[in-house]
mmCIF file of C-alpha atoms in Angstrom:
data_model
loop_
_atom_site.group_PDB
_atom_site.id
_atom_site.type_symbol
_atom_site.label_atom_id
_atom_site.label_comp_id
_atom_site.label_asym_id
_atom_site.label_seq_id
_atom_site.Cartn_x
_atom_site.Cartn_y
_atom_site.Cartn_z
ATOM 1 C CA MET A 1 -4.634 9.181 -6.886
ATOM 2 C CA PRO A 2 -6.892 7.384 -4.427
ATOM 3 C CA LYS A 3 -5.499 7.479 -0.889
ATOM 4 C CA TYR A 4 -6.375 4.830 1.654
ATOM 5 C CA TYR A 5 -6.442 7.558 4.332
ATOM 6 C CA GLU A 6 -6.225 11.350 4.203
ATOM 7 C CA TYR A 7 -3.518 11.379 6.885
ATOM 8 C CA LYS A 8 0.099 10.267 6.597
ATOM 9 C CA VAL A 9 1.395 7.097 8.220
ATOM 10 C CA CYS A 10 4.979 7.402 9.440
ATOM 11 C CA GLY A 11 5.267 10.534 7.288
ATOM 12 C CA TYR A 12 3.952 8.895 4.091
ATOM 13 C CA TYR A 13 0.675 8.799 2.229
ATOM 14 C CA LEU A 14 -0.631 5.306 1.511
ATOM 15 C CA TYR A 15 -2.336 5.156 -1.879
ATOM 16 C CA PHE A 16 -2.771 3.383 -5.184
ATOM 17 C CA THR A 17 -2.844 4.765 -8.675
ATOM 18 C CA ALA A 18 -5.788 4.500 -11.015
ATOM 19 C CA LYS A 19 -3.613 2.787 -13.614
ATOM 20 C CA CYS A 20 -2.420 0.075 -11.223
ATOM 21 C CA ILE A 21 -5.824 -1.331 -10.232
ATOM 22 C CA ILE A 22 -5.253 -4.123 -12.767
ATOM 23 C CA GLU A 23 -2.769 -5.630 -10.292
ATOM 24 C CA ALA A 24 -3.605 -7.444 -7.071
ATOM 25 C CA PHE A 25 -4.268 -5.462 -3.873
ATOM 26 C CA HIS A 26 -1.233 -3.371 -3.006
ATOM 27 C CA VAL A 27 -0.164 -0.159 -1.329
ATOM 28 C CA HIS A 28 2.203 2.583 -2.456
ATOM 29 C CA ALA A 29 3.890 4.829 0.131
ATOM 30 C CA ASN A 30 5.421 8.199 -0.689
ATOM 31 C CA ASP A 31 5.683 11.493 1.148
ATOM 32 C CA THR A 32 5.158 14.050 -1.603
ATOM 33 C CA THR A 33 4.229 12.871 -5.084
ATOM 34 C CA LEU A 34 1.522 10.264 -5.408
ATOM 35 C CA THR A 35 3.137 8.459 -8.310
ATOM 36 C CA GLU A 36 4.862 5.113 -8.685
ATOM 37 C CA GLU A 37 8.299 6.682 -9.157
ATOM 38 C CA SER A 38 10.336 6.599 -5.914
ATOM 39 C CA SER A 39 7.418 5.126 -3.948
ATOM 40 C CA ALA A 40 7.575 2.006 -1.853
ATOM 41 C CA LYS A 41 5.246 -0.761 -3.028
ATOM 42 C CA PHE A 42 3.725 -3.471 -0.838
ATOM 43 C CA PHE A 43 1.629 -6.342 -2.137
ATOM 44 C CA VAL A 44 -0.838 -7.378 0.561
ATOM 45 C CA ARG A 45 -1.639 -11.024 1.223
ATOM 46 C CA GLU A 46 -5.048 -12.272 2.331
ATOM 47 C CA ASN A 47 -3.951 -12.283 5.995
ATOM 48 C CA GLY A 48 -2.525 -8.731 5.905
ATOM 49 C CA ASP A 49 1.124 -9.719 5.615
ATOM 50 C CA THR A 50 2.997 -7.763 2.973
ATOM 51 C CA VAL A 51 5.560 -8.533 0.320
ATOM 52 C CA VAL A 52 7.788 -5.550 -0.408
ATOM 53 C CA GLN A 53 8.230 -5.216 -4.140
ATOM 54 C CA ARG A 54 10.097 -1.916 -3.915
ATOM 55 C CA GLN A 55 11.454 -0.049 -0.882
ATOM 56 C CA GLY A 56 11.493 3.350 -2.577
ATOM 57 C CA VAL A 57 12.699 6.158 -0.314
ATOM 58 C CA LEU A 58 11.719 4.408 2.942
ATOM 59 C CA ASN A 59 14.366 3.353 5.413
ATOM 60 C CA ASP A 60 14.073 -0.040 7.150
ATOM 61 C CA ARG A 61 12.424 1.407 10.275
ATOM 62 C CA GLU A 62 9.761 3.230 8.250
ATOM 63 C CA LEU A 63 9.218 0.132 6.150
ATOM 64 C CA ARG A 64 8.512 -1.996 9.250
ATOM 65 C CA LYS A 65 6.133 0.614 10.726
ATOM 66 C CA ILE A 66 4.135 0.831 7.518
ATOM 67 C CA GLN A 67 4.020 -2.969 7.224
ATOM 68 C CA LYS A 68 2.614 -3.128 10.767
ATOM 69 C CA PHE A 69 0.060 -0.421 9.962
ATOM 70 C CA ILE A 70 -1.043 -2.321 6.852
ATOM 71 C CA LYS A 71 -1.302 -5.562 8.864
ATOM 72 C CA ASP A 72 -3.495 -3.798 11.450
ATOM 73 C CA ASN A 73 -5.720 -2.088 8.850
ATOM 74 C CA TYR A 74 -5.681 -4.291 5.739
ATOM 75 C CA LYS A 75 -9.390 -5.177 5.848
ATOM 76 C CA ASP A 76 -10.421 -1.534 5.825
ATOM 77 C CA MET A 77 -7.834 -0.768 3.141
ATOM 78 C CA TYR A 78 -9.064 -3.685 1.035
ATOM 79 C CA ARG A 79 -12.601 -2.260 1.078
ATOM 80 C CA THR A 80 -11.233 0.973 -0.410
ATOM 81 C CA TRP A 81 -9.232 -0.959 -3.004
ATOM 82 C CA SER A 82 -12.101 -3.236 -4.020
ATOM 83 C CA SER A 83 -14.466 -0.304 -4.501
ATOM 84 C CA ILE A 84 -12.392 0.543 -7.584
ATOM 85 C CA SER A 85 -10.578 -2.667 -8.592
ATOM 86 C CA THR A 86 -11.928 -6.101 -9.440
ATOM 87 C CA GLU A 87 -8.563 -7.861 -9.169
ATOM 88 C CA GLY A 88 -8.884 -9.060 -5.599
ATOM 89 C CA SER A 89 -6.190 -9.846 -3.074
ATOM 90 C CA TYR A 90 -2.661 -11.162 -3.356
ATOM 91 C CA ARG A 91 -1.805 -13.490 -6.227
ATOM 92 C CA LYS A 92 1.382 -15.465 -6.508
#
């Protein structure tokens, strides 16, 4: 699974799965298995704001910290995403 960074953010890896690149730019967060099951899922808007589709195992505090991290780093993360996916950024 492609990770956005090799390090954990708030105790979680931020990644996407090869099978989900057909969706708009988004981020999964999970601490152990890099799968969609039990992961949090954030769709990222063009300005870096996120829409939480699934909270997964994250508590509210962790969720907010990861949303802030994504907001601060979404341009860099989008470059990683777009190197593999052609779907682009957030769609309604």
